[in-house]
């Protein structure tokens, strides 16, 4: 959750969650299950303190049959005062 800004928004299948508490609540089951997320960066465009990121994602450990969930994602991140990047918008099923 440290990758998400306090004002961040996560989108998934028409559901919109804003703020770290709401996002943590929405992802709690997946996080608690021990699921693993592997990201392979497709594209990154940086302009000043903003970055548009596209990843190929593989999520394992969430389906009963053991098959991974594969998607392309899009995120917008903002560089903080400490120099670290945190997501402002995260859509795990939107591809650029």
Phi, psi and omega in degrees: 000346180290350178276353184250129177292154181304331180263008184296158179230135175245136180244141176199121177047046178083355179266136181237123179238128180242140180092148185298323181296315180293321179292317177301317179297318181292325183263357186307316180297316180293316180297316181292338182283348183087013179302150179242139178243125176247126180248135173241115184293129177264309182210148172221128175238121182247131174227109181060241183262007180244147177225136172257123188236137174234130181232152163266126185244139172235119180250121179246152177090017180245335181267141179301328181278356178086352179292142179286157172263125183241131180208170169249136186239163175226133178228151170243128181238153177237136178280128180275174179299332179277000178091352180275155180259136177225143180294136172259325179219133181225118176235104187287352182237017180250125183249139174272000000 
